[in-house]
Short mmCIF file of C-alpha atoms and ligand atoms in Angstrom, two decimals:
data_model
loop_
_atom_site.label_atom_id
_atom_site.label_comp_id
_atom_site.label_asym_id
_atom_site.label_seq_id
_atom_site.Cartn_x
_atom_site.Cartn_y
_atom_site.Cartn_z
CA MET A 1 140.22 262.26 84.21
CA PRO A 2 139.03 261.29 87.69
CA LEU A 3 135.68 260.45 88.84
CA PRO A 4 133.22 262.85 90.46
CA ARG A 5 132.96 261.88 93.84
CA VAL A 6 129.83 261.86 96.01
CA LEU A 7 129.50 261.82 99.62
CA SER A 8 125.96 261.12 101.55
CA GLY A 9 125.18 259.49 105.16
CA VAL A 10 122.58 258.20 107.15
CA GLN A 11 121.65 258.40 110.92
CA PRO A 12 122.07 255.23 112.97
CA THR A 13 118.79 255.67 114.61
CA GLY A 14 117.31 252.02 113.89
CA ASN A 15 116.35 250.56 111.13
CA LEU A 16 115.94 252.33 107.69
CA HIS A 17 112.46 252.70 105.98
CA LEU A 18 111.51 253.44 102.56
CA GLY A 19 111.96 257.14 102.86
CA ASN A 20 115.78 256.62 103.23
CA TYR A 21 115.91 253.84 100.53
CA LEU A 22 113.89 255.33 97.75
CA GLY A 23 115.44 259.48 98.52
CA ALA A 24 118.97 258.36 99.25
CA VAL A 25 120.82 254.65 99.51
CA ARG A 26 119.02 252.98 96.22
CA ASN A 27 120.20 256.08 93.88
CA TRP A 28 123.96 255.41 96.02
CA ALA A 29 123.82 252.36 95.26
CA ALA A 30 122.53 252.83 91.04
CA GLY A 31 125.12 255.76 90.57
CA GLN A 32 127.99 253.63 91.80
CA ASP A 33 129.77 252.87 88.69
CA GLN A 34 130.04 256.70 87.42
CA TYR A 35 131.28 258.38 90.67
CA GLU A 36 134.01 257.75 93.21
CA ASN A 37 131.77 256.98 96.29
CA TYR A 38 131.86 257.70 100.25
CA PHE A 39 129.02 256.83 102.25
CA CYS A 40 129.29 256.84 106.02
CA VAL A 41 127.01 256.18 108.77
CA VAL A 42 126.74 259.30 110.56
CA ASP A 43 126.25 258.34 114.46
CA LEU A 44 127.50 261.48 115.50
CA HIS A 45 124.43 262.92 114.15
CA ALA A 46 122.28 260.63 116.06
CA MET A 47 123.58 262.08 119.29
CA THR A 48 121.87 265.27 118.35
CA VAL A 49 118.46 264.35 119.84
CA PRO A 50 118.33 261.86 123.34
CA HIS A 51 119.44 258.27 122.22
CA ASP A 52 120.53 255.43 124.30
CA PRO A 53 124.06 254.68 124.29
CA LYS A 54 123.26 250.91 124.64
CA ASN A 55 121.69 250.93 120.91
CA LEU A 56 124.31 253.28 119.11
CA ALA A 57 126.97 251.20 117.88
CA ALA A 58 124.80 248.27 117.29
CA HIS A 59 122.55 250.41 115.11
CA SER A 60 125.74 251.72 113.19
CA TYR A 61 126.52 248.34 112.16
CA THR A 62 122.72 247.42 110.95
CA VAL A 63 122.70 250.53 109.04
CA ALA A 64 126.30 249.60 108.00
CA ALA A 65 125.16 246.61 106.57
CA LEU A 66 121.67 247.46 105.19
CA TYR A 67 124.02 249.79 102.77
CA LEU A 68 125.51 246.46 101.70
CA ALA A 69 122.34 244.85 101.46
CA CYS A 70 120.83 247.42 99.35
CA GLY A 71 123.72 246.76 97.03
CA ILE A 72 126.41 249.33 98.28
CA ASP A 73 129.68 247.68 96.72
CA PRO A 74 132.66 247.78 98.92
CA HIS A 75 134.93 247.01 95.95
CA LYS A 76 133.20 250.21 94.04
CA SER A 77 132.35 252.28 97.33
CA THR A 78 133.80 253.53 100.75
CA ILE A 79 131.83 252.61 103.69
CA PHE A 80 132.79 254.12 107.09
CA ILE A 81 131.03 255.29 110.14
CA GLN A 82 131.78 258.97 111.20
CA SER A 83 132.76 259.13 114.51
CA HIS A 84 135.54 256.67 113.66
CA ILE A 85 137.43 259.90 111.47
CA CYS A 86 138.05 262.33 114.07
CA ALA A 87 138.55 264.96 111.25
CA HIS A 88 134.52 264.82 110.95
CA SER A 89 134.64 266.94 114.48
CA GLU A 90 137.54 268.59 114.15
CA LEU A 91 136.16 270.46 110.72
CA ALA A 92 132.88 271.03 112.65
CA TRP A 93 134.78 273.25 115.24
CA LEU A 94 136.58 274.82 112.51
CA LEU A 95 133.28 275.67 110.10
CA ASN A 96 131.51 276.60 113.74
CA CYS A 97 133.98 279.28 113.98
CA ILE A 98 133.02 281.04 110.58
CA THR A 99 129.36 280.65 110.79
CA PRO A 100 127.00 283.13 111.57
CA LEU A 101 124.10 281.71 114.00
CA ASN A 102 121.34 283.14 112.33
CA TRP A 103 122.41 281.09 109.32
CA LEU A 104 121.63 278.11 111.82
CA GLU A 105 118.54 279.35 113.17
CA ARG A 106 116.81 279.37 110.21
CA MET A 107 117.26 275.72 109.65
CA ILE A 108 113.88 274.37 108.94
CA GLN A 109 114.68 270.87 110.45
CA PHE A 110 116.00 272.49 113.63
CA LYS A 111 112.98 274.83 114.14
CA GLU A 112 110.75 271.49 113.65
CA LYS A 113 113.11 269.42 116.01
CA ALA A 114 113.48 271.79 118.50
CA LEU A 115 109.76 272.12 118.97
CA LYS A 116 109.06 268.59 119.22
CA GLN A 117 112.05 268.68 122.23
CA GLY A 118 110.27 271.71 123.96
CA GLU A 119 112.68 272.97 127.13
CA ASP A 120 115.19 270.45 126.45
CA VAL A 121 117.46 271.28 123.36
CA GLY A 122 121.24 270.68 123.13
CA VAL A 123 123.68 273.09 121.54
CA GLY A 124 124.34 270.26 118.77
CA LEU A 125 121.07 270.23 117.42
CA LEU A 126 121.55 273.60 116.49
CA ASP A 127 125.18 272.58 115.16
CA TYR A 128 123.81 269.74 113.06
CA PRO A 129 124.32 270.83 109.69
CA VAL A 130 127.90 272.47 110.69
CA LEU A 131 128.54 268.49 111.06
CA MET A 132 127.14 267.99 108.27
CA ALA A 133 129.09 270.50 106.07
CA ALA A 134 131.79 269.21 107.51
CA ASP A 135 131.30 265.50 106.65
CA ILE A 136 130.66 266.54 102.95
CA LEU A 137 133.36 269.49 102.70
CA LEU A 138 136.27 267.12 103.87
CA TYR A 139 135.88 264.59 101.02
CA GLN A 140 135.76 267.50 98.43
CA ALA A 141 132.26 265.89 97.47
CA ASP A 142 131.25 266.74 93.87
CA GLN A 143 127.47 265.69 94.44
CA VAL A 144 125.52 264.72 97.43
CA PRO A 145 122.69 262.50 96.86
CA VAL A 146 119.98 263.13 99.30
CA GLY A 147 116.23 263.35 100.15
CA GLN A 148 114.20 266.35 99.46
CA ASP A 149 114.37 267.32 102.98
CA GLN A 150 118.01 267.72 103.28
CA LYS A 151 118.28 270.80 100.48
CA GLN A 152 118.47 273.25 102.79
CA HIS A 153 121.49 271.77 104.56
CA LEU A 154 123.28 271.33 101.13
CA GLU A 155 122.60 275.10 100.69
CA LEU A 156 124.08 276.19 103.62
CA THR A 157 126.85 273.67 103.09
CA ARG A 158 127.81 275.72 100.08
CA ASP A 159 127.45 278.76 101.55
CA ILE A 160 129.93 277.64 104.58
CA ALA A 161 132.56 276.63 101.83
CA GLN A 162 132.00 279.87 99.73
CA ARG A 163 132.83 281.87 103.15
CA PHE A 164 135.47 279.47 104.07
CA ASN A 165 137.05 280.24 100.45
CA PHE A 166 136.16 283.61 100.35
CA LEU A 167 137.67 284.56 104.05
CA PHE A 168 140.94 282.38 104.12
CA ALA A 169 142.05 281.13 100.16
CA ASP A 170 143.39 282.68 96.98
CA PRO A 171 140.51 283.25 95.04
CA GLU A 172 142.44 281.50 92.20
CA GLN A 173 142.86 278.37 94.73
CA PRO A 174 139.71 277.39 96.72
CA VAL A 175 140.61 275.42 99.55
CA LEU A 176 137.06 273.71 99.64
CA LYS A 177 134.88 272.32 96.87
CA ILE A 178 131.28 273.61 96.56
CA PRO A 179 129.35 270.45 96.49
CA GLU A 180 126.08 269.75 94.64
CA PRO A 181 122.88 268.55 95.56
CA MET A 182 121.37 265.24 93.65
CA ILE A 183 117.80 264.74 94.67
CA PRO A 184 115.72 262.07 92.70
CA GLN A 185 112.91 263.00 90.50
CA ALA A 186 110.54 260.12 91.67
CA GLY A 187 111.01 259.30 95.51
CA ALA A 188 112.52 262.23 96.75
CA ARG A 189 110.00 262.83 99.19
CA VAL A 190 108.36 259.42 100.56
CA MET A 191 105.29 260.70 102.73
CA SER A 192 103.69 258.41 105.60
CA LEU A 193 101.17 255.88 105.23
CA THR A 194 98.77 257.41 107.87
CA ASP A 195 99.20 261.01 106.46
CA GLY A 196 99.51 261.93 103.05
CA THR A 197 100.89 265.27 104.38
CA SER A 198 103.94 264.61 106.64
CA LYS A 199 106.93 262.49 105.35
CA MET A 200 107.92 259.03 106.36
CA SER A 201 109.75 259.36 109.56
CA LYS A 202 111.98 257.23 111.79
CA SER A 203 110.79 259.80 114.40
CA ASP A 204 107.05 259.19 114.15
CA PRO A 205 105.70 257.31 117.24
CA SER A 206 103.39 255.06 114.81
CA ASP A 207 105.07 252.65 113.54
CA MET A 208 102.19 251.87 111.08
CA SER A 209 103.38 255.18 109.28
CA ARG A 210 106.10 253.51 107.72
CA ILE A 211 107.68 250.43 105.96
CA ASN A 212 111.06 249.50 107.31
CA LEU A 213 113.19 247.62 104.83
CA LEU A 214 113.47 244.92 107.41
CA ASP A 215 109.73 244.44 107.81
CA PRO A 216 108.37 240.91 107.13
CA PRO A 217 106.26 240.20 104.74
CA ASP A 218 102.91 239.92 106.57
CA LEU A 219 103.66 243.13 108.85
CA ILE A 220 103.97 244.84 105.27
CA GLU A 221 100.82 243.35 104.08
CA LYS A 222 98.99 244.56 107.57
CA LYS A 223 100.48 248.19 107.20
CA ILE A 224 99.50 248.43 103.70
CA LYS A 225 96.00 247.07 103.90
CA ARG A 226 95.52 249.56 107.12
CA CYS A 227 97.26 252.55 105.57
CA LYS A 228 95.36 256.06 104.97
CA THR A 229 93.28 256.27 101.48
CA ASP A 230 90.22 257.78 100.29
CA PRO A 231 86.81 257.03 99.37
CA VAL A 232 87.28 258.48 95.40
CA ARG A 233 86.89 256.21 92.81
CA GLY A 234 89.76 255.68 90.38
CA LEU A 235 93.39 256.38 90.98
CA TRP A 236 95.67 259.07 89.71
CA PHE A 237 98.83 261.29 90.49
CA ASP A 238 99.43 264.54 90.98
CA ASP A 239 96.03 265.56 92.49
CA PRO A 240 96.94 267.85 96.11
CA GLU A 241 93.36 267.18 97.06
CA ARG A 242 94.46 263.34 96.79
CA PRO A 243 98.25 263.37 98.60
CA GLU A 244 97.74 259.93 99.70
CA CYS A 245 97.34 258.51 96.02
CA HIS A 246 99.56 260.14 95.13
CA ASN A 247 101.92 258.87 97.21
CA LEU A 248 101.15 255.25 97.10
CA LEU A 249 101.36 255.25 93.25
CA THR A 250 104.59 256.71 93.05
CA LEU A 251 105.61 254.23 95.77
CA TYR A 252 104.15 251.76 93.27
CA GLN A 253 105.80 253.43 90.41
CA VAL A 254 109.87 253.26 91.56
CA LEU A 255 109.78 250.04 93.32
CA SER A 256 108.40 248.05 89.82
CA GLY A 257 110.56 250.43 87.58
CA ARG A 258 107.41 250.91 85.31
CA PRO A 259 107.10 254.85 83.10
CA LYS A 260 104.59 256.71 85.24
CA ALA A 261 102.52 257.34 82.46
CA GLU A 262 102.06 253.32 81.83
CA VAL A 263 100.99 253.14 85.83
CA ALA A 264 98.49 256.06 85.25
CA GLU A 265 96.35 254.16 82.84
CA ALA A 266 97.42 250.73 84.05
CA VAL A 267 95.34 252.28 87.64
CA ARG A 268 92.99 254.71 86.50
CA GLU A 269 90.01 252.42 86.78
CA MET A 270 90.99 250.39 89.78
CA GLY A 271 89.81 250.96 93.47
CA TRP A 272 91.88 250.70 96.12
CA GLY A 273 90.64 246.77 96.79
CA GLN A 274 92.29 246.01 93.61
CA PHE A 275 95.75 248.27 94.15
CA LYS A 276 96.96 247.79 97.29
CA PRO A 277 97.41 243.96 97.13
CA LEU A 278 99.29 244.49 94.17
CA LEU A 279 101.42 247.54 95.80
CA THR A 280 101.75 245.07 98.72
CA GLU A 281 103.35 242.18 96.40
CA THR A 282 105.73 244.89 94.90
CA LEU A 283 106.94 245.67 98.42
CA VAL A 284 107.92 242.46 99.04
CA GLU A 285 109.36 241.08 96.27
CA HIS A 286 111.09 244.21 96.42
CA LEU A 287 112.53 243.94 100.02
CA ARG A 288 113.21 240.27 100.04
CA PRO A 289 116.67 239.90 98.61
CA ILE A 290 117.49 243.09 100.76
CA GLN A 291 116.62 241.14 103.79
CA THR A 292 118.40 237.76 102.84
CA ARG A 293 121.54 239.67 101.98
CA PHE A 294 120.94 241.57 105.27
CA ALA A 295 120.84 238.05 107.23
CA GLU A 296 123.53 237.06 105.71
CA VAL A 297 125.74 240.10 105.99
CA MET A 298 125.11 240.12 109.85
CA ASP A 299 125.90 236.37 110.35
CA GLU A 300 129.07 237.14 109.33
CA PRO A 301 130.61 240.14 111.70
CA ALA A 302 134.17 239.82 110.62
CA TYR A 303 133.57 240.62 107.01
CA LEU A 304 131.19 243.51 108.04
CA GLU A 305 134.26 244.55 110.32
CA SER A 306 136.85 244.50 107.99
CA ILE A 307 134.96 246.28 104.86
CA LEU A 308 134.41 249.19 108.01
CA ALA A 309 138.01 249.20 108.78
CA ALA A 310 139.11 249.04 105.24
CA GLY A 311 136.63 252.62 104.46
CA ARG A 312 137.68 253.93 107.43
CA SER A 313 141.41 253.94 106.45
CA ARG A 314 140.64 254.78 102.99
CA ALA A 315 138.46 257.80 103.86
CA GLU A 316 140.86 258.95 106.72
CA ALA A 317 143.69 259.51 104.37
CA VAL A 318 141.38 261.83 102.23
CA ALA A 319 139.68 263.42 105.54
CA GLN A 320 143.13 264.05 106.53
CA THR A 321 144.66 265.98 103.33
CA THR A 322 141.46 268.55 103.62
CA LEU A 323 141.74 269.02 107.06
CA GLY A 324 145.42 269.90 106.80
CA ALA A 325 145.08 272.31 104.09
CA VAL A 326 141.90 273.98 106.43
CA ARG A 327 144.41 274.20 109.54
CA ALA A 328 147.14 275.78 107.33
CA ALA A 329 144.43 278.07 105.54
CA MET A 330 142.92 279.36 108.88
CA GLY A 331 146.62 280.18 110.52
CA LEU A 332 147.16 276.68 113.07
CA SER A 333 150.42 276.05 113.76
CA ARG A 334 151.70 272.67 112.60
CA PRO A 335 151.58 269.76 115.16
CA LEU A 336 154.68 268.86 116.29
P1 LIG B 1 118.13 260.42 108.12
O1 LIG B 1 117.17 258.94 108.30
O2 LIG B 1 117.14 261.69 108.37
O3 LIG B 1 119.50 260.56 107.91
O4 LIG B 1 118.26 260.50 106.63
C1 LIG B 1 118.50 260.02 105.58
C2 LIG B 1 118.77 260.34 104.08
O5 LIG B 1 117.27 259.40 103.83
C3 LIG B 1 118.91 261.55 103.75
O6 LIG B 1 119.76 261.62 102.20
C4 LIG B 1 117.21 261.96 103.41
O7 LIG B 1 116.90 263.23 102.68
C5 LIG B 1 116.42 260.60 103.31
N1 LIG B 1 115.26 260.61 103.34
C6 LIG B 1 114.80 260.52 104.93
N2 LIG B 1 113.28 260.86 104.71
C7 LIG B 1 112.70 260.54 103.83
C8 LIG B 1 111.36 260.75 103.01
N3 LIG B 1 110.22 260.51 103.87
N4 LIG B 1 111.54 260.66 101.70
C9 LIG B 1 112.43 260.44 101.09
N5 LIG B 1 114.26 261.07 101.65
C10 LIG B 1 114.06 260.33 103.32
N1 LIG B 2 121.50 265.15 107.34
C1 LIG B 2 121.28 264.09 107.02
C2 LIG B 2 119.76 263.40 107.37
O1 LIG B 2 119.24 263.41 107.94
C3 LIG B 2 122.22 262.83 107.11
C4 LIG B 2 123.56 263.54 106.92
C5 LIG B 2 124.55 263.73 107.86
C6 LIG B 2 124.23 263.34 105.73
N2 LIG B 2 126.36 264.39 106.95
C7 LIG B 2 125.78 264.21 105.67
C8 LIG B 2 123.85 263.09 104.41
C9 LIG B 2 126.44 264.37 104.48
C10 LIG B 2 125.06 263.96 103.26
C11 LIG B 2 125.72 264.15 103.63
O2 LIG B 2 119.48 262.67 106.10
#
């Protein structure tokens, strides 16, 4: 039996933060032996909001190096850069032609990002989820490991695939596989350090709102020292009145690898003055090996390039097979 296939990606908007790590990359690394894995750096998605062309390529390499540093093993997983495989753009176009406009206008992330951008919203921002559907469907992925915020995009991907199969495929022989979202139980929605009701995000103007995977220990200490808490004595999970408390305890629980009940018991009578140094130390110790490995990978650009080149060629073969089937099903002529 072939292993089920997973595909996922992160946008190369600079550094990764703890939300990207706990919601996505850490789980990719943990599942590598159970699946056939494809992980891409989605640089075409990073262009859907204003970007600086001077940094885009470097950021893509940084994110690929972070995948390796977080434990993605190139012998077990195919790592590649989305824009290196033209089939992503081509399938996005073909899927555009069968995706109703109102499906896209409903997307929460589009509405939020469009609101932030005011007048200057590009068509790419609206079309973002169709490109994401193309990423997933090209590889006939069974599972897509992502954070909670991507659930709606996954549902849209499933709807697009179903519509495609309905319109163009024999019901006995669907062309596109319907993928399942794979969302972790803890860490699926890491919240901002400065506001426990909004998610940790690369686009928050304040760097104090997030822990980046490459933050040095003194900066992590400063961020945790200053992060928002409350004046209540004792710490506990799952209190809607205490979103910051729930978030910080969850970070500690997930990074320390201890069961939730055990953590709940240990922190029940703690104050912030006792808990914050504990969290800081856990974070610093968890990120240290990632940072060391990252520096090693960045020191050897030829190694990273060879992995991306090999990844590209493996991914391209799969992508071309699906694209060929989609083109044929939609009635395009064969290129001569
Ligand atoms: P992005 O940075 O938007 O490309 O997101 C890449 C991956 O990280 C996706 O799987 C997201 O669901 C996940 N992610 C982003 N922010 C968070 C967060 N605050 N908590 C959990 N997962 C997140
Ligand atoms: N939209 C995803 C995010 O911002 C990134 C992404 C693009 C993705 N293509 C994908 C994730 C394919 C999973 C599968 O988080």
